[in-house]
XYZ file of C-alpha atoms in Angstrom:
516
model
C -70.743 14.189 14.313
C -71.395 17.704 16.019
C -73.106 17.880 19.255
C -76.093 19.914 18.492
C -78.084 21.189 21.827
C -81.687 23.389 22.052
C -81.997 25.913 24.878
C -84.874 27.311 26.311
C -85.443 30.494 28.641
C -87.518 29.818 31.289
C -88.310 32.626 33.657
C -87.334 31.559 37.477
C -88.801 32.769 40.440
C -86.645 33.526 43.440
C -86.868 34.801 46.951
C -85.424 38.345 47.350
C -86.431 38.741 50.744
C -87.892 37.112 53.355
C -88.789 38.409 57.332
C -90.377 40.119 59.587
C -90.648 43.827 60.821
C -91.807 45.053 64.069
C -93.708 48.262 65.151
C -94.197 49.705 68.452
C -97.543 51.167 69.403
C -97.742 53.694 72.131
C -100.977 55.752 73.249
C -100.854 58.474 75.980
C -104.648 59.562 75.535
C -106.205 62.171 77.577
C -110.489 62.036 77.040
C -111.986 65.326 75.376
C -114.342 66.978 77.408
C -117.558 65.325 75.928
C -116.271 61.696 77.388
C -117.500 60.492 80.477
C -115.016 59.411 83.499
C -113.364 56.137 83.089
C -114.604 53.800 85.916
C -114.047 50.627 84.395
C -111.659 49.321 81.221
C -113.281 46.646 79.167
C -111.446 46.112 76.223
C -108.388 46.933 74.244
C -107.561 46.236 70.445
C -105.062 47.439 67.999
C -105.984 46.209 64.771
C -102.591 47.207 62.096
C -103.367 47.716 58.067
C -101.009 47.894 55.519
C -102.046 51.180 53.630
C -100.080 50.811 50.821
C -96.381 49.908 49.940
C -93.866 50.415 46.926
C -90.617 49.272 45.592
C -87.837 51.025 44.647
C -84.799 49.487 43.317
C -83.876 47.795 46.088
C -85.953 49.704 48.533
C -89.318 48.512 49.929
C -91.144 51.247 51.257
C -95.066 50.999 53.008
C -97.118 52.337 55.679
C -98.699 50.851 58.145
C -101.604 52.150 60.524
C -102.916 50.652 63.691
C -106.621 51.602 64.468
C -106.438 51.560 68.550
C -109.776 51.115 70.332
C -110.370 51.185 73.737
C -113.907 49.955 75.750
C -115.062 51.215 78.772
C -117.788 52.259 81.287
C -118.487 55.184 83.189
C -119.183 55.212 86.730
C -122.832 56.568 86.238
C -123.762 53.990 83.700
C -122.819 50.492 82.108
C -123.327 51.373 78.620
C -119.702 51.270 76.705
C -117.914 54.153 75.851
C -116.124 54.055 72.646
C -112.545 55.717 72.352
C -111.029 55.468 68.444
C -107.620 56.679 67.644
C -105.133 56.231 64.898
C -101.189 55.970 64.515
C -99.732 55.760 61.291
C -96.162 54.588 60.489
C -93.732 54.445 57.221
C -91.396 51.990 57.141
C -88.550 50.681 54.683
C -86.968 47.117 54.227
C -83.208 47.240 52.422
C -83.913 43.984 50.033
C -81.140 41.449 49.571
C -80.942 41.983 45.924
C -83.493 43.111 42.912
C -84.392 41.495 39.834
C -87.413 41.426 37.669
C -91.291 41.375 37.984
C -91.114 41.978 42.176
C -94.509 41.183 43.853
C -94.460 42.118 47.551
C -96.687 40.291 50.089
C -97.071 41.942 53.432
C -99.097 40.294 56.650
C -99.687 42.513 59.342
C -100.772 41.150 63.006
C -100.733 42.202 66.654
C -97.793 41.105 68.957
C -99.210 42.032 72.218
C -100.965 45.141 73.683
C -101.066 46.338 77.435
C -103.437 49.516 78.808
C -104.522 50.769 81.877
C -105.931 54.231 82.908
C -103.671 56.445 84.460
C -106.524 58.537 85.964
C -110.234 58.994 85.542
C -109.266 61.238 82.164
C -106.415 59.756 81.081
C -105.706 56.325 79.283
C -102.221 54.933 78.494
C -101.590 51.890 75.588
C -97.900 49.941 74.678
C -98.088 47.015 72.433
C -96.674 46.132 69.384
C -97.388 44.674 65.904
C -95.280 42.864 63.396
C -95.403 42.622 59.716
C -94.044 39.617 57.857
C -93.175 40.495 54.453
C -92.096 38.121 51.097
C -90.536 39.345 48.159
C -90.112 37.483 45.185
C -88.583 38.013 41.714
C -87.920 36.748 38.196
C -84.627 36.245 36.829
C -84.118 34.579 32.998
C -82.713 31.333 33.092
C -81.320 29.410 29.716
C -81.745 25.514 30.355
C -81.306 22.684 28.100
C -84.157 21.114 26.292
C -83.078 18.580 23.905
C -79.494 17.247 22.250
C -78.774 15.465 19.666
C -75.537 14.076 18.031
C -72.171 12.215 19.455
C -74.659 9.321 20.382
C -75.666 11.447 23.117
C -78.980 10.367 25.722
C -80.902 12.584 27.530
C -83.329 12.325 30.431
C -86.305 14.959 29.766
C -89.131 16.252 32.212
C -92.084 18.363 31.465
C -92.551 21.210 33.412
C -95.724 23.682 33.536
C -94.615 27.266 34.774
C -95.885 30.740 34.755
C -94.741 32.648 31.356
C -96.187 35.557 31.801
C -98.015 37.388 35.208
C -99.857 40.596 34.860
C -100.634 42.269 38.417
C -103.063 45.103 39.308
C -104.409 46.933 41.717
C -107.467 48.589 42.343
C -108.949 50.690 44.955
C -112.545 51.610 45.567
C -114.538 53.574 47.701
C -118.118 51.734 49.398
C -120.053 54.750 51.274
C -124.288 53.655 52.828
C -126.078 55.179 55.474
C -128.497 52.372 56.964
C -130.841 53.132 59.317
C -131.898 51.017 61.858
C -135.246 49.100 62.582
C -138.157 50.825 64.998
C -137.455 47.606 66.948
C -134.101 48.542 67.759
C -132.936 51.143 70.298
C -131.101 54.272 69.432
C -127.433 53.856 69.136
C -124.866 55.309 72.127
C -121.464 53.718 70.332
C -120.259 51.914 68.177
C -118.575 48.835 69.947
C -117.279 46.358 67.614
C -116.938 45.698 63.952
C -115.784 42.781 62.059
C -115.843 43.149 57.908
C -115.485 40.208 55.454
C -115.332 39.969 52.008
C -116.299 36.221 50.126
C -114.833 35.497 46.867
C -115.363 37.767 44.387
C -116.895 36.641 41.504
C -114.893 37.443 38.433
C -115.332 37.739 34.716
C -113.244 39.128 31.563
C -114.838 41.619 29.058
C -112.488 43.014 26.337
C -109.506 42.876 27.826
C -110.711 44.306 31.141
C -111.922 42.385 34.528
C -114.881 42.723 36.049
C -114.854 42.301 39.981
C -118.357 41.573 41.849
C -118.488 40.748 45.406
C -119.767 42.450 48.561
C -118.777 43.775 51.769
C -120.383 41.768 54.922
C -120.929 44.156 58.335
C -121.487 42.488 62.011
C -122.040 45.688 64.081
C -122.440 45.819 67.880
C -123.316 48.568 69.356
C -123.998 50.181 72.695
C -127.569 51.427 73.614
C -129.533 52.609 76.888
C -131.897 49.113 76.821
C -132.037 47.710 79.768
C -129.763 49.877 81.932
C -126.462 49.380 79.078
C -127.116 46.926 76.669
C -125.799 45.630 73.434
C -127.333 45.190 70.134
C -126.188 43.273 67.071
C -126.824 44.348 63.591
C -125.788 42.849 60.065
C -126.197 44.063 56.585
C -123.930 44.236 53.622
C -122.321 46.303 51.191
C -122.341 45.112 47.063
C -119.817 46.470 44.863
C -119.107 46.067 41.120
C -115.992 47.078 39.624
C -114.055 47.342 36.100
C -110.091 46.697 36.313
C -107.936 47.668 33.380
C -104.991 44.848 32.376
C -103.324 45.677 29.804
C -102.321 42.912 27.637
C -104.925 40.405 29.486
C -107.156 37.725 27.331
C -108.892 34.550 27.141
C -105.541 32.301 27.881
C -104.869 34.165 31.226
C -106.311 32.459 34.609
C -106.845 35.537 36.707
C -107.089 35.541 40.633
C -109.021 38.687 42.734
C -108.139 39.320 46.414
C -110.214 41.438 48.226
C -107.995 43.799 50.882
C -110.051 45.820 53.625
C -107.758 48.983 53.762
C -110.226 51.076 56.760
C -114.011 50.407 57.426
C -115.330 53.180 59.455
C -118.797 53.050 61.028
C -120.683 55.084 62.687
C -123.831 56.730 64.185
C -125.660 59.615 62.927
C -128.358 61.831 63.788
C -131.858 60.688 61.590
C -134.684 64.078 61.198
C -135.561 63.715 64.875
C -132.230 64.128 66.172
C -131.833 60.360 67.107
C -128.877 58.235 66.202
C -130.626 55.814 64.292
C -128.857 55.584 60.857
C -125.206 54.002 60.731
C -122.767 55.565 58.393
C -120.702 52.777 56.899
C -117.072 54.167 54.496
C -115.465 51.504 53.778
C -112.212 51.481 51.183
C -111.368 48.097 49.561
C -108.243 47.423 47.728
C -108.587 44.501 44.746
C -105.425 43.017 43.850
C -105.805 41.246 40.482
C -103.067 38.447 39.371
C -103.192 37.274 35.555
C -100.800 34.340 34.654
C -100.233 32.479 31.672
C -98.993 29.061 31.743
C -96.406 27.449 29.463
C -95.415 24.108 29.154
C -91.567 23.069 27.850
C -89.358 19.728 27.665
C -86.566 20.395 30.745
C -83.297 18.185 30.476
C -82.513 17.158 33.642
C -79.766 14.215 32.868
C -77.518 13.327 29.918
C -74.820 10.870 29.116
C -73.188 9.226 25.576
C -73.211 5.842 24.936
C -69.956 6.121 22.985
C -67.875 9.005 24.829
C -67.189 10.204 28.157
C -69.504 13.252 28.790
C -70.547 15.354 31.764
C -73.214 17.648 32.637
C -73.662 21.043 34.383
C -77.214 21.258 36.188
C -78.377 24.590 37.912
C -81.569 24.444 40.417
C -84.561 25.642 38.594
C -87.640 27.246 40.447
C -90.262 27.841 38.137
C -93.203 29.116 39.071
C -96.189 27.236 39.438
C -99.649 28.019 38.932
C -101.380 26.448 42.374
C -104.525 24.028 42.668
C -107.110 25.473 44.568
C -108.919 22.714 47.071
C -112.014 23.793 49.208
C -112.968 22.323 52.419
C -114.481 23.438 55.812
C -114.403 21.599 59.305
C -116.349 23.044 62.688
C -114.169 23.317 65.713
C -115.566 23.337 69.454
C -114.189 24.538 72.691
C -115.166 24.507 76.483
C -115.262 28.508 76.848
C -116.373 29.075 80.467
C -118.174 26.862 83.363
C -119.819 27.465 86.872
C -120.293 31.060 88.210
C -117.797 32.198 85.364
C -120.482 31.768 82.747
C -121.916 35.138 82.504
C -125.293 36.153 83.070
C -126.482 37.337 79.144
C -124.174 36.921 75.671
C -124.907 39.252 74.048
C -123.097 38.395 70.753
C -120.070 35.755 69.895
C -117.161 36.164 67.503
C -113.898 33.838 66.780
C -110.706 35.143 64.884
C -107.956 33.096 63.122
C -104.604 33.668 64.611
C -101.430 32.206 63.930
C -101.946 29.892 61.190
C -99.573 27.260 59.513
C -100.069 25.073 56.940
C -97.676 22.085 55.770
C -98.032 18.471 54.172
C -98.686 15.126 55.708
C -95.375 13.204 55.732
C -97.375 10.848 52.870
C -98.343 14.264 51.155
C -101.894 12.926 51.093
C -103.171 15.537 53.143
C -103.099 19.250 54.444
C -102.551 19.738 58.490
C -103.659 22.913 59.695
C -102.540 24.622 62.822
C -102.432 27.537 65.001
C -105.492 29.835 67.515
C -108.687 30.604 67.298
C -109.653 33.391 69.323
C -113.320 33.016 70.939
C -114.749 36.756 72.014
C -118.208 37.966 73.600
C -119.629 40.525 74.536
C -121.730 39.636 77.991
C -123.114 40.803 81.234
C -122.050 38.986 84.106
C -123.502 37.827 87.150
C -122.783 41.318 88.471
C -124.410 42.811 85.740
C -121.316 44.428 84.407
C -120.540 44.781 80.854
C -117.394 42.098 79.930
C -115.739 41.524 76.681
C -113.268 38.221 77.169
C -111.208 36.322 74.839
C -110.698 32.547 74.638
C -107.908 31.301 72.891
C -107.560 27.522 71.995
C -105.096 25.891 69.799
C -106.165 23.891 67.173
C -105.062 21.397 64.472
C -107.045 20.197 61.726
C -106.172 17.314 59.009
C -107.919 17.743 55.506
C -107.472 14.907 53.036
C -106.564 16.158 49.289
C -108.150 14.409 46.261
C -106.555 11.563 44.621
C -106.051 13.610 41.565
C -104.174 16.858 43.425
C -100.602 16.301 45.020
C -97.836 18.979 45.808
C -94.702 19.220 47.788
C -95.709 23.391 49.091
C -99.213 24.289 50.184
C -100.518 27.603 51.846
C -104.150 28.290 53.454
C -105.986 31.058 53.900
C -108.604 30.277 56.717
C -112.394 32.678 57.460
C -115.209 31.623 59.946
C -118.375 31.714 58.368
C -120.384 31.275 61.382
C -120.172 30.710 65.370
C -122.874 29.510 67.922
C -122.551 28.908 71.426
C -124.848 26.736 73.862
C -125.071 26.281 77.502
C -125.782 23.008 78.993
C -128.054 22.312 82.195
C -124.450 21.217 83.607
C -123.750 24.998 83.357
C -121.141 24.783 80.752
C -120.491 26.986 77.739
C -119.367 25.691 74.435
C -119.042 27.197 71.209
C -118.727 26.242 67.791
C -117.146 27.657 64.828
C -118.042 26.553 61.285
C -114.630 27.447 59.604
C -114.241 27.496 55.639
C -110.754 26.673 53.978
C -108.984 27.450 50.665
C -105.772 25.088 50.289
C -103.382 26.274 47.395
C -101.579 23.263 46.315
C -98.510 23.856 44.491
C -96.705 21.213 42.165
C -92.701 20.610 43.156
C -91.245 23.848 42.006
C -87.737 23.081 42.139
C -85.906 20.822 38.987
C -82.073 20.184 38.734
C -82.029 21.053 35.041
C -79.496 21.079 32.556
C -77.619 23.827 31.388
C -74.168 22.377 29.909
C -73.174 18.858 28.392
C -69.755 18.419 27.553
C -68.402 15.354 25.409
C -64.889 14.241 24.846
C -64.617 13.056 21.241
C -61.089 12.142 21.374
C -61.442 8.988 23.326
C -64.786 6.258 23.343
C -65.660 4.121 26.311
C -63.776 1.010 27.651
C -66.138 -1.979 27.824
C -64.981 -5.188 30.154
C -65.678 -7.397 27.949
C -66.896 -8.086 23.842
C -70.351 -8.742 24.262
C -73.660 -7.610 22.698
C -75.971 -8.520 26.136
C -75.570 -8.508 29.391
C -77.685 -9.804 32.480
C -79.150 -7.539 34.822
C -81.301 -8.288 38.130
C -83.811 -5.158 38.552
C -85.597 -4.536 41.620
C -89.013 -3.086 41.878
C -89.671 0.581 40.596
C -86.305 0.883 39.872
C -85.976 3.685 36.942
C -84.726 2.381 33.706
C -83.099 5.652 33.207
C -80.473 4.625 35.921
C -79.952 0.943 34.244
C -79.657 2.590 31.183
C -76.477 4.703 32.128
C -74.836 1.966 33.921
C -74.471 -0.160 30.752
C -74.317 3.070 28.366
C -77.127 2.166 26.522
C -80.472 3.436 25.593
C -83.415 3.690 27.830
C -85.524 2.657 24.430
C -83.266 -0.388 23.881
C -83.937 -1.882 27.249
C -87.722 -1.242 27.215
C -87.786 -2.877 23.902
C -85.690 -5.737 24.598
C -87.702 -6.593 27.866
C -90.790 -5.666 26.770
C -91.380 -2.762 29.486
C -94.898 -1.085 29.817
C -93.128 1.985 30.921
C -89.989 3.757 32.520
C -90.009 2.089 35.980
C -89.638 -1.475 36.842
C -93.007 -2.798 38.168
C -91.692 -5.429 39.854
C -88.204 -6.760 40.008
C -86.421 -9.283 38.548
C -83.722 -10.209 35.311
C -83.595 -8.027 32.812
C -81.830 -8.460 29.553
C -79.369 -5.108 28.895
C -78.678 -4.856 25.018
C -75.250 -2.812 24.276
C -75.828 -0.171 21.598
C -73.410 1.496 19.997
């Protein structure tokens, strides 16, 4: 009797490339004419955006800019002075290797930053930023399904993994001039600016996607009030947007991730030559992922109950489609206390840094760690404008549902809101109220079969003539295993001991019928 064996193609997904690039950033500014004196440096930040990137063969190519703003006040007045500049950079990463279907994910953050002013007209910023990119692939992989023939057993698995994955991208353009209350005073500068997009909401129409979300804006800016103060404003930005797929329907689950590529804001002249309307350009970049799932029978074991036989197994990664699991916790920290506490807050901020994400050695739960950055911008007891930062570690533990289990998670962390109260000890605390989205993915990896080979010319020795034998089983012990021992069937020993399934619930003897 021929061995007969099915094959399957299952696409695989593998890491081409996987590490980090880093960027220096160096500013030798000298202030146009318009610009006040520096008399005292606030603030410094270098926020770095991927603009957009590209692969070539085996060629990664992006840009990179890093929006540089420096805070400070002149020596005639405390209101903050607002310096903006921009460095672009184009990079390329020599992958590993190519294959199919790449998808390129790049994370951009700030290493460190130092400034100082050389002289009253002259400012002077080093720092750096890194970018960690992740490039994956798909290469074709033929694996066994089933086999029949030469009395031959095997040990299937199902396995759920993306067939098919559309990506797109889309980029939009969000323009508004808002003009401010009569209650508010007229706007010096604009200070600080922090942009977040929720979730989009999502929907398919004929093939197409349609995106619908909005843009949220915290503004702070400077003003004259009260010899240099600073005012907080919030409004946002809705957008609505069509993205052709081609070859997208009903059986595709599709993801949208909102990207802020610039938001630029700022003030403008109304009819009486105030600057009381805010111009807000912001550009937004959706990336849209469509995957279908498949699901297919995976050998991962085989063995005859006649004739010697051995297998070839390769390590399969298919690519799962994740579980999505949202939670939130509130963190607090001691910020300041005693004459440190300043004098007026004028506005509190917190931003993620640093995050990792693993499993609980049970893989029961998610642990979350890494900084949270607490900012504000206050008067102290001098009545000078200050802008510190507070960083404190953190690590959270988030249960998972009894029905969702993985062996790879990922986070992506936002604070929704922070408030801050001092107590009558003089002590400052905050609090953040922190949102989470956990992507759960199942175990990824299968040693799957790709070859059985069976000798036909010779059969088995037994020890002995016998039709039974006597086994002692111990508790969850896979009948699978007992099965190949004895070179017998894993349906002959269920059957013959009257098994509810394919591991032992408890131990103990076991009768082992010899098939032939």
């Amino acid at each position: 009797m021929d061995l007969r064996i099915n094959r399957e193609t299952v696409p695989v997904s593998e890491s081409i490339f996987d590490g980090v690039q880093e960027q220096g950033v160096e500013l030798d500014y000298i202030l146009p004419d318009y610009y006040p004196d520096i008399f005292r440096l606030v603030r410094c930040e270098v926020v770095p955006v991927i603009c957009n990137h590209s692969i070539n063969g085996n060629k990664l190519s992006y840009e990179i800019r890093c929006d540089i703003k420096i805070l400070y006040c002149s020596e005639n007045g405390n209101s903050l002075q607002c310096v903006i500049q921009r460095q672009n950079f184009s990079k390329t990463v020599e992958l590993d290797r190519t294959a199919e279907n790449l998808t390129a994910r790049l994370t951009p953050k700030t290493d460190h930053i130092n400034f100082r002013a050389v002289n009253k007209r002259r400012l002077d910023v080093r720092g750096a930023v890194s970018v960690k990119i992740s490039v994956n692939g798909e290469t074709n992989q033929e694996v066994i399904s089933d086999a029949f023939g030469m009395n031959i057993q095997i040990k299937k698995t199902p396995v759920r993994f993306a067939s098919k994955k559309i990506t797109a991208e889309k980029t939009l353009q969000l323009s508004e001039d808002i003009e401010i209350s009569p209650a508010q005073p007229t706007v010096n500068s604009i200070i600080n600016v922090r942009c977040t997009i929720p979730e989009c909401e999502k929907k398919m129409i004929s093939g197409k996607l349609l995106a619908k979300g909005s843009a949220d804006l915290k503004i702070l800016y400077s003003c004259d009030k009260d010899g240099g103060a600073i005012e907080p404003i919030s409004f946002s930005m809705p957008f609505s947007q069509i993205i052709d797929i081609d070859g997208i329907d009903d059986t595709f689950d599709c993801t949208i991730t909102p990207e802020i590529v610039s938001c630029d804001v700022t003030p403008t002249a109304d009819k009486n030559s105030e600057n009381r309307v805010i111009k807000c350009e912001i550009e937004l970049r959706l990336i849209c992922c469509a995957v279908k799932t498949a699901s297919v029978m995976l050998g991962t074991d085989a063995f005859s109950t006649v004739y010697p036989c051995s297998v070839t197994v390769s390590q399969v990664r298919a690519e799962q489609i994740p579980i999505i699991y949202e939670e939130s916790f509130r963190h607090s920290a001691k910020i300041s206390e005693g004459d440190s506490v300043p004098q007026t807050i004028y506005a509190m901020w917190c931003t993620p840094k640093n995050i990792n994400t693993r499993l609980s050695d049970d893989g029961k739960a998610v642990i979350i760690s890494g900084m949270l950055s607490y900012s504000m911008a206050s008067r102290d007891n001098a009545g000078m404008i200050i802008m510190p930062d507070k960083d404190e570690a953190f690590e959270e533990t988030i249960n998972l549902p009894d029905n969702i289990s993985g062996c790879t998670v990922s986070s992506e962390i936002a604070v929704r809101d922070v408030s801050y109260n001092i107590s009558s000890e003089g002590i400052l605390s905050a609090k953040s109220d922190i949102s989470v989205k956990i992507s759960v993915y199942s175990c990824s990896s299968i040693n799957a079969l790709t070859d059985i080979s069976v000798d036909e010319t010779v059969k088995k020795q037994r020890d002995g003539d016998y039709a039974i034998k006597l086994y002692f089983g111990v508790e969850n012990e896979e009948v699978w295993d007992i099965a190949k021992r004895y070179s017998t069937s894993v349906t002959a020993v269920i059957e013959e001991n009257d098994l509810s399934g394919e591991r032992l619930e408890s131990g103990g003897m076991l009768l082992i019928p010899i098939v032939t």
